[in-house]
Coordinates of C-alpha atoms in Angstrom, one line a residue:
M1415 CA -70.7 -31.2 -17.1
D1416 CA -74.4 -31.6 -19.7
P1417 CA -75.7 -29.7 -22.2
T1418 CA -77.9 -27.3 -20.3
E1419 CA -74.6 -26.7 -17.6
R1420 CA -72.7 -26.3 -20.4
Q1421 CA -74.8 -23.4 -21.8
N1422 CA -75.2 -21.7 -18.6
V1423 CA -70.8 -21.4 -18.6
D1424 CA -70.8 -20.3 -21.6
L1425 CA -73.6 -17.5 -21.0
L1426 CA -71.9 -16.2 -18.0
L1427 CA -68.6 -16.2 -19.8
G1428 CA -70.1 -13.9 -22.5
V1429 CA -71.6 -11.6 -19.8
F1430 CA -68.2 -11.3 -18.4
S1431 CA -66.3 -10.6 -21.7
G1432 CA -69.2 -8.2 -22.6
V1433 CA -68.4 -5.9 -19.9
I1434 CA -64.6 -6.0 -20.2
A1435 CA -65.1 -4.9 -23.4
A1436 CA -67.2 -2.2 -22.6
S1437 CA -64.9 -0.9 -19.7
S1438 CA -62.2 -0.9 -22.1
A1439 CA -64.0 1.1 -24.3
E1440 CA -65.5 3.4 -22.0
Y1441 CA -62.0 3.5 -19.9
P1442 CA -58.9 3.6 -22.4
Q1443 CA -55.7 4.0 -21.0
I1444 CA -54.4 7.5 -20.7
A1445 CA -51.3 8.8 -22.7
L1446 CA -48.5 10.6 -21.3
K1447 CA -48.5 14.1 -21.5
E1448 CA -45.1 15.9 -22.5
L1449 CA -45.5 17.7 -18.8
E1450 CA -45.9 14.3 -17.0
V1451 CA -42.3 13.6 -18.5
R1452 CA -41.1 16.9 -17.9
Y1453 CA -41.4 16.9 -14.4
A1454 CA -41.1 13.4 -13.3
T1455 CA -38.9 13.1 -10.2
K1456 CA -36.3 10.8 -9.7
R1457 CA -37.2 8.2 -6.8
Q1458 CA -35.0 5.3 -4.4
K1459 CA -36.3 3.3 -7.0
D1460 CA -36.8 2.6 -10.6
Y1461 CA -40.5 3.9 -11.6
K1462 CA -41.9 3.7 -14.8
L1463 CA -44.9 6.2 -16.5
A1464 CA -46.4 4.0 -19.6
D1465 CA -47.9 5.5 -22.5
G1466 CA -49.6 2.2 -23.8
E1467 CA -48.8 -0.2 -26.4
G1468 CA -45.9 -0.8 -24.8
L1469 CA -44.3 2.2 -24.6
Y1470 CA -43.0 4.2 -21.5
L1471 CA -40.7 5.7 -19.5
L1472 CA -38.0 4.5 -17.1
V1473 CA -37.5 7.1 -14.3
R1474 CA -34.1 6.0 -12.5
P1475 CA -32.6 6.8 -9.2
N1476 CA -30.2 9.3 -10.3
G1477 CA -32.9 11.4 -12.6
S1478 CA -31.9 9.5 -16.1
K1479 CA -35.1 9.2 -17.9
L1480 CA -35.4 6.6 -20.6
W1481 CA -37.6 5.7 -23.1
R1482 CA -37.9 1.6 -23.5
M1483 CA -41.0 -1.0 -24.9
K1484 CA -42.1 -4.0 -24.6
Y1485 CA -42.9 -6.6 -26.7
R1486 CA -43.9 -9.6 -27.8
F1487 CA -42.4 -11.7 -30.5
D1488 CA -42.3 -15.2 -31.0
S1489 CA -43.9 -15.7 -28.1
K1490 CA -41.2 -13.9 -25.9
E1491 CA -41.4 -11.1 -24.3
K1492 CA -38.8 -8.4 -25.3
L1493 CA -37.5 -5.5 -24.4
L1494 CA -36.6 -2.3 -26.8
S1495 CA -34.6 0.9 -26.1
F1496 CA -35.1 4.3 -28.1
G1497 CA -33.4 6.7 -26.4
R1498 CA -32.7 9.3 -23.2
Y1499 CA -35.4 12.5 -22.4
P1500 CA -35.4 14.8 -23.3
D1501 CA -33.0 13.9 -26.3
L1502 CA -35.2 11.9 -27.4
S1503 CA -38.7 13.8 -27.3
L1504 CA -42.2 12.4 -26.6
A1505 CA -43.3 12.2 -30.0
E1506 CA -40.3 11.0 -31.2
A1507 CA -40.8 8.0 -29.0
R1508 CA -43.7 7.1 -30.2
L1509 CA -43.0 7.7 -33.6
R1510 CA -40.6 5.2 -33.0
R1511 CA -43.2 3.1 -31.4
A1512 CA -45.1 3.2 -34.5
E1513 CA -42.1 1.5 -36.5
A1514 CA -41.8 -1.2 -34.4
R1515 CA -45.3 -2.1 -34.5
V1516 CA -45.3 -1.5 -38.6
A1517 CA -42.0 -4.2 -38.4
L1518 CA -44.3 -6.2 -36.0
G1519 CA -47.1 -6.3 -38.5
Q1520 CA -44.9 -7.3 -41.0
G1521 CA -43.8 -10.4 -38.6
R1522 CA -40.5 -8.6 -38.0
D1523 CA -38.8 -8.7 -35.0
P1524 CA -38.0 -4.9 -34.5
G1525 CA -35.1 -5.2 -32.4
A1526 CA -33.5 -7.4 -35.1
S1527 CA -33.2 -4.1 -37.0
N1528 CA -31.1 -3.1 -34.8
K1529 CA -28.2 -5.3 -35.2
S1530 CA -25.6 -5.1 -37.9
P1531 CA -25.1 -7.9 -40.0
A1532 CA -21.3 -7.6 -39.2
G1533 CA -22.4 -7.5 -35.6
K1534 CA -22.9 -4.4 -32.6
T1535 CA -21.3 -1.7 -34.0
F1536 CA -19.5 0.5 -31.8
E1537 CA -21.9 3.0 -31.1
Q1538 CA -24.7 -0.1 -30.4
A1539 CA -22.2 -1.8 -27.9
A1540 CA -21.2 1.9 -26.2
R1541 CA -25.0 3.2 -25.3
A1542 CA -25.7 -0.2 -24.2
W1543 CA -22.4 0.0 -22.3
H1544 CA -23.5 3.2 -20.9
E1545 CA -26.6 2.7 -20.1
N1546 CA -25.1 -0.4 -17.6
C1547 CA -24.0 1.7 -15.6
E1548 CA -25.5 5.4 -16.0
G1549 CA -27.6 4.0 -12.5
N1550 CA -24.5 4.4 -10.1
L1551 CA -23.0 7.2 -11.8
D1552 CA -24.3 10.8 -10.8
E1553 CA -26.6 12.2 -13.8
S1554 CA -23.8 14.7 -14.4
H1555 CA -21.3 12.6 -14.9
A1556 CA -23.0 10.4 -16.7
R1557 CA -24.1 13.1 -18.9
R1558 CA -20.5 14.1 -19.4
L1559 CA -19.2 10.9 -20.4
M1560 CA -21.8 10.6 -23.0
T1561 CA -20.9 13.7 -24.5
R1562 CA -17.4 13.0 -24.4
L1563 CA -17.8 9.7 -26.8
E1564 CA -20.5 11.7 -28.8
R1565 CA -17.9 14.6 -29.8
D1566 CA -14.6 12.3 -29.9
A1567 CA -15.3 8.4 -30.7
F1568 CA -18.5 8.1 -32.6
P1569 CA -17.5 10.2 -35.5
V1570 CA -14.6 8.1 -36.2
L1571 CA -15.6 5.0 -34.9
G1572 CA -19.2 4.8 -34.3
D1573 CA -20.7 2.8 -37.1
R1574 CA -18.3 0.8 -37.0
P1575 CA -18.4 -3.2 -35.8
L1576 CA -16.2 -4.0 -32.9
R1577 CA -14.6 -6.6 -34.7
S1578 CA -13.2 -4.4 -37.4
I1579 CA -11.6 -1.4 -35.0
T1580 CA -8.0 -2.3 -34.4
S1581 CA -5.3 -0.5 -32.0
A1582 CA -4.4 2.1 -35.1
D1583 CA -8.0 2.8 -35.1
V1584 CA -8.3 4.0 -31.5
L1585 CA -4.6 5.6 -31.4
A1586 CA -5.9 7.8 -34.6
M1587 CA -9.1 8.8 -32.6
V1588 CA -6.9 9.7 -29.5
R1589 CA -4.2 11.4 -31.2
T1590 CA -6.8 13.9 -33.2
V1591 CA -8.4 14.9 -29.6
E1592 CA -4.4 15.1 -28.5
A1593 CA -3.8 17.8 -30.9
R1594 CA -6.3 20.3 -29.7
G1595 CA -4.6 20.1 -26.1
A1596 CA -7.1 18.3 -24.2
L1597 CA -4.6 15.7 -22.8
D1598 CA -7.3 15.2 -19.8
V1599 CA -10.1 13.9 -22.1
S1600 CA -7.3 12.0 -24.5
R1601 CA -6.7 9.5 -21.7
R1602 CA -10.2 9.2 -20.3
I1603 CA -11.8 8.4 -24.1
K1604 CA -8.4 5.6 -24.4
Q1605 CA -10.0 4.6 -21.4
H1606 CA -13.7 4.5 -22.1
V1607 CA -13.0 2.5 -25.3
S1608 CA -11.5 -0.1 -23.1
Q1609 CA -14.6 -0.1 -20.6
I1610 CA -16.4 -0.6 -23.8
Y1611 CA -14.6 -3.9 -24.6
R1612 CA -14.7 -5.3 -21.4
F1613 CA -18.8 -4.9 -21.6
A1614 CA -18.7 -6.4 -25.3
I1615 CA -16.2 -9.7 -24.9
P1616 CA -18.3 -11.6 -22.5
Q1617 CA -21.3 -11.0 -24.4
G1618 CA -19.8 -12.9 -27.6
W1619 CA -19.5 -9.1 -29.6
A1620 CA -15.5 -8.7 -29.8
D1621 CA -12.7 -10.7 -29.2
Q1622 CA -10.5 -8.3 -27.8
D1623 CA -9.9 -4.6 -26.7
P1624 CA -8.2 -2.4 -29.3
A1625 CA -6.8 0.0 -27.0
A1626 CA -5.3 -2.5 -24.1
Y1627 CA -2.2 -1.5 -24.8
L1628 CA -1.7 2.5 -26.1
S1629 CA -1.4 3.9 -22.9
D1630 CA 2.5 3.6 -23.3
L1631 CA 1.9 5.5 -26.5
L1632 CA -0.3 8.5 -25.3
K1633 CA 1.0 11.9 -24.4
P1634 CA 2.6 12.8 -21.1
K1635 CA 0.0 15.4 -19.0
P1636 CA 2.2 18.7 -18.6
R1637 CA 3.1 19.0 -15.0
V1638 CA 1.0 20.8 -12.9
R1639 CA 1.8 24.7 -12.5
H1640 CA 0.1 25.6 -9.4
M1641 CA -1.8 29.3 -9.2
A1642 CA 0.4 31.8 -8.2
R1643 CA 0.9 32.8 -4.8
V1644 CA 3.2 35.2 -2.4
G1645 CA 4.9 33.5 0.2
L1646 CA 3.5 33.1 4.1
Q1647 CA 5.6 36.0 4.6
E1648 CA 3.5 38.7 2.7
L1649 CA 0.5 37.4 4.2
P1650 CA 0.1 40.3 6.7
A1651 CA 0.8 42.4 3.2
L1652 CA -1.9 40.3 1.4
V1653 CA -4.8 40.4 4.5
R1654 CA -4.5 44.3 4.7
A1655 CA -4.6 44.9 1.4
I1656 CA -8.2 43.5 1.2
D1657 CA -8.7 45.1 3.9
N1658 CA -8.3 48.6 2.8
Y1659 CA -9.0 47.2 -0.6
D1660 CA -10.8 50.5 -2.5
G1661 CA -10.6 49.3 -6.0
E1662 CA -13.7 50.5 -7.0
E1663 CA -15.9 53.7 -7.0
N1664 CA -19.7 52.2 -6.4
P1665 CA -19.8 51.7 -2.3
R1666 CA -21.9 48.2 -3.2
R1667 CA -19.0 46.6 -5.8
R1668 CA -16.2 47.8 -3.0
A1669 CA -17.6 46.1 0.0
V1670 CA -19.6 42.9 -2.5
T1671 CA -15.8 42.1 -3.2
R1672 CA -13.7 42.8 -0.4
A1673 CA -16.5 40.3 1.3
A1674 CA -15.8 37.9 -1.3
L1675 CA -12.0 37.8 -0.9
L1676 CA -11.9 37.6 2.3
F1677 CA -14.5 35.5 2.7
T1678 CA -12.8 33.0 -0.1
L1679 CA -9.0 33.4 2.0
L1680 CA -11.2 32.0 5.5
T1681 CA -13.0 28.9 3.7
W1682 CA -10.4 27.5 1.5
A1683 CA -13.3 28.2 -1.4
R1684 CA -12.4 27.8 -5.0
T1685 CA -13.9 30.9 -6.7
N1686 CA -16.7 29.2 -8.2
E1687 CA -17.7 27.9 -4.7
T1688 CA -17.7 31.5 -3.2
R1689 CA -19.2 33.4 -6.6
R1690 CA -22.4 31.3 -6.9
A1691 CA -22.7 30.4 -2.8
R1692 CA -26.9 30.8 -2.3
W1693 CA -28.1 31.7 1.6
D1694 CA -30.0 28.5 2.1
E1695 CA -26.7 26.9 2.5
F1696 CA -25.5 28.3 5.9
E1697 CA -27.0 26.7 8.7
G1698 CA -26.8 27.7 12.3
L1699 CA -25.2 31.7 11.7
D1700 CA -25.8 32.7 14.9
G1701 CA -25.5 29.9 17.0
S1702 CA -21.8 27.9 17.8
E1703 CA -21.3 25.7 15.1
P1704 CA -22.5 27.8 11.9
L1705 CA -21.8 25.4 9.0
W1706 CA -21.8 25.8 5.1
R1707 CA -23.1 23.2 2.9
V1708 CA -22.0 23.3 -0.5
P1709 CA -24.1 21.3 -3.3
A1710 CA -22.3 18.1 -4.8
A1711 CA -23.3 20.1 -8.0
R1712 CA -21.3 23.2 -7.9
M1713 CA -17.9 21.4 -6.7
K1714 CA -15.5 19.8 -8.6
M1715 CA -15.3 16.6 -7.4
E1716 CA -19.2 16.1 -7.7
R1717 CA -20.1 15.2 -3.8
E1718 CA -21.2 17.6 -1.2
H1719 CA -18.8 19.8 0.8
I1720 CA -19.6 20.9 5.0
V1721 CA -17.6 23.8 5.6
P1722 CA -17.0 24.4 9.4
L1723 CA -17.4 28.0 9.8
P1724 CA -14.7 30.0 11.7
R1725 CA -17.2 32.8 14.0
Q1726 CA -15.5 35.7 11.6
V1727 CA -16.9 34.8 8.9
A1728 CA -20.5 34.3 10.1
S1729 CA -19.8 37.6 11.7
L1730 CA -18.8 39.0 7.9
L1731 CA -22.0 37.4 6.5
E1732 CA -24.6 39.5 8.7
D1733 CA -22.7 42.3 8.2
V1734 CA -23.1 41.2 4.0
R1735 CA -26.9 41.0 4.7
T1736 CA -27.4 44.5 5.4
F1737 CA -26.5 45.2 1.1
S1738 CA -27.5 41.6 -0.3
T1739 CA -30.5 40.7 -2.6
G1740 CA -31.6 38.1 -3.7
I1741 CA -30.4 34.6 -3.5
Y1742 CA -26.5 35.3 -3.7
V1743 CA -24.3 35.8 -1.0
F1744 CA -22.4 38.0 -2.9
G1745 CA -24.9 39.6 -5.7
G1746 CA -23.6 41.1 -9.0
D1747 CA -24.5 44.1 -10.2
K1748 CA -27.9 42.6 -12.1
L1749 CA -30.9 41.3 -9.2
G1750 CA -30.5 37.5 -9.4
Q1751 CA -26.9 37.2 -10.5
P1752 CA -24.0 36.3 -8.6
I1753 CA -20.5 38.0 -9.2
S1754 CA -19.0 37.4 -11.9
Q1755 CA -16.2 35.0 -12.9
N1756 CA -13.8 37.8 -12.5
T1757 CA -14.6 40.3 -9.9
M1758 CA -12.2 38.5 -7.3
I1759 CA -9.2 38.3 -9.5
Y1760 CA -9.7 41.9 -10.7
G1761 CA -9.9 42.7 -7.3
C1762 CA -6.2 40.9 -6.8
Y1763 CA -4.9 43.0 -9.8
R1764 CA -6.3 46.3 -8.6
M1765 CA -4.4 45.5 -5.0
G1766 CA -1.2 45.3 -7.0
Y1767 CA -1.1 41.1 -7.2
R1768 CA -1.1 40.5 -10.8
G1769 CA 1.2 37.9 -11.9
R1770 CA 1.9 37.1 -7.1
Q1771 CA -1.7 35.8 -6.0
T1772 CA -4.4 34.6 -7.7
V1773 CA -8.1 33.4 -5.8
H1774 CA -7.3 30.1 -6.1
G1775 CA -4.0 30.8 -4.3
F1776 CA -5.7 31.3 -1.4
R1777 CA -6.0 28.1 -1.0
G1778 CA -2.1 26.7 -1.8
L1779 CA -1.4 29.5 0.9
A1780 CA -4.0 27.8 3.9
S1781 CA -2.6 24.5 2.7
T1782 CA 1.4 25.4 3.3
W1783 CA 0.5 27.3 6.3
A1784 CA -2.0 23.7 7.6
N1785 CA 1.1 22.0 6.9
E1786 CA 3.8 23.7 8.3
A1787 CA 1.7 24.0 11.7
E1788 CA 2.7 20.0 12.3
C1789 CA 0.1 20.2 14.3
Y1790 CA -3.4 19.5 11.8
R1791 CA -3.5 16.3 9.6
A1792 CA -2.8 15.5 6.4
D1793 CA -6.2 14.4 5.8
W1794 CA -8.1 17.0 7.4
I1795 CA -6.0 19.4 5.1
E1796 CA -7.3 17.6 2.8
M1797 CA -10.8 17.3 3.4
A1798 CA -10.5 21.1 4.0
L1799 CA -9.5 21.6 0.9
A1800 CA -12.5 18.7 -0.8
H1801 CA -9.7 17.6 -2.4
A1802 CA -10.1 14.0 -3.4
D1803 CA -9.4 10.8 -0.7
R1804 CA -6.7 9.4 -2.4
D1805 CA -6.9 5.9 0.0
D1806 CA -9.2 4.1 -2.2
V1807 CA -9.7 2.1 1.0
R1808 CA -11.9 5.2 2.4
S1809 CA -13.4 5.1 -1.2
A1810 CA -16.5 6.3 0.7
Y1811 CA -17.0 10.0 1.0
N1812 CA -18.5 11.2 4.3
S1813 CA -19.0 15.4 3.7
A1814 CA -19.1 15.3 7.7
L1815 CA -16.1 12.6 8.4
Y1816 CA -13.6 15.2 10.4
L1817 CA -15.5 18.3 10.7
S1818 CA -14.7 18.9 14.7
P1819 CA -11.1 18.8 14.1
R1820 CA -11.7 20.9 10.7
R1821 CA -13.8 23.4 12.9
R1822 CA -10.6 24.1 15.1
M1823 CA -8.1 24.4 12.7
L1824 CA -10.2 27.0 10.4
Q1825 CA -10.7 28.5 13.6
D1826 CA -6.6 28.8 13.9
W1827 CA -6.6 29.8 10.5
A1828 CA -9.4 32.8 11.0
D1829 CA -7.7 34.0 13.8
H1830 CA -4.3 33.5 12.7
V1831 CA -5.6 35.6 9.2
L1832 CA -7.4 38.4 11.3
G1833 CA -4.7 39.0 14.1
F1834 CA -2.9 40.9 11.1
L1835 CA -6.3 43.3 11.0
K1836 CA -5.8 46.5 13.3
Q1837 CA -8.6 46.6 15.7
V1838 CA -10.3 49.7 15.5
S1839 CA -14.1 50.3 14.3
D1840 CA -13.0 53.4 11.7
T1841 CA -11.7 51.4 8.9
N1842 CA -12.4 51.5 5.8
H1843 CA -14.6 48.6 5.1
L1844 CA -17.3 49.7 8.1
D1845 CA -17.9 52.5 6.2
D1846 CA -18.0 50.7 3.1
L1847 CA -20.5 48.6 4.6
E1848 CA -22.6 51.6 5.8
L1849 CA -22.1 53.0 2.5
A1850 CA -23.6 50.2 0.3
H1851 CA -26.6 49.5 2.7
T1852 CA -27.8 53.4 2.4
A1853 CA -27.2 52.8 -1.2
L1854 CA -28.9 49.5 -1.1
T1855 CA -32.4 51.4 1.0
F1856 CA -32.5 54.5 -0.8
A1857 CA -32.8 52.3 -4.1
C1858 CA -35.2 50.5 -2.7

């Protein structure tokens, strides 16, 4: 290239550089706003919201939001993990970014400052393990897991280097949890310690798992105490007591309590599943195959549960709709709130069943009836009760599994239960429905 051509190329490059510089000055990178971070919703894949200077928010498919900072040191691209939003706010994440940039300006690797000279601490390893596995966990389960560690493990083991922790140290921590009677939590926290060490050992952070041989030293779990329930021979009297329930003076409260008890008995639901049932969870109430779709967030096993509704339950819900207000089927005294945790159990007390029958015990009655009938498969019964699938081979849970046979089973149960009631039109519950509806109309 002759001197003239070189001069023209240099001039052209200078013009382009000026345009790029001017564009960068005129259109600087837009920083995140707090509302953007707060309302960032989960998607099917990870995605990032950039704040500038390497800082960004990583939004995971399970809904968790994690602060990250990408930077270069010693000609290598590296990554810093600052923590989870909202535990770490946008302002705090920016402060961490500023500290990291100060370290870079002084020629230090900001990532190296997170490492103890004696090696990884237990808390550092635990948080790295949790971050690695949380993408496969339900958000609420991941949060509970970290809460256990922060409450029970970190105060005792958190700042200790992994290699310095002994079996005696872990056992002492577990004994503290056992001392407050949380035997299930003590076993889980011991299991978490083992999982953290199994994550750390292949990475060279530790050499052995100090919790590996502690299982035989843990206090045994107490025998399961089943909720009180009457025998099947007393079911007719219980059903009639519910139908004739008159334990509250307010006709609307009386009608709500009666309907909630009967609904729970017929659907095999747990107390909280009933009391927080919302109208938008029900499908096809006026059709031939009505459903109740209970969201995972309200289920004990943290997964959606579909209840095929007997026709009598669909009819019951239509009656309840005449005096129900707000989003909850069984509304409490305060507008927009469900009935209280104790509404139904106090109803049992008023009917004379204190110590003899609990609301949760309705499920035991239904299970006993179904098992003794010998015409329903055990897995239909377990699915109807929303119990865990004990077969690890079939660990993939399908909420619609056995829907047709479960519908037939629940319909048989409803026919059996309501067969104990006299088919008359002037029962107390119809009078209460009318009084409740009248009271609601007058209030409006």
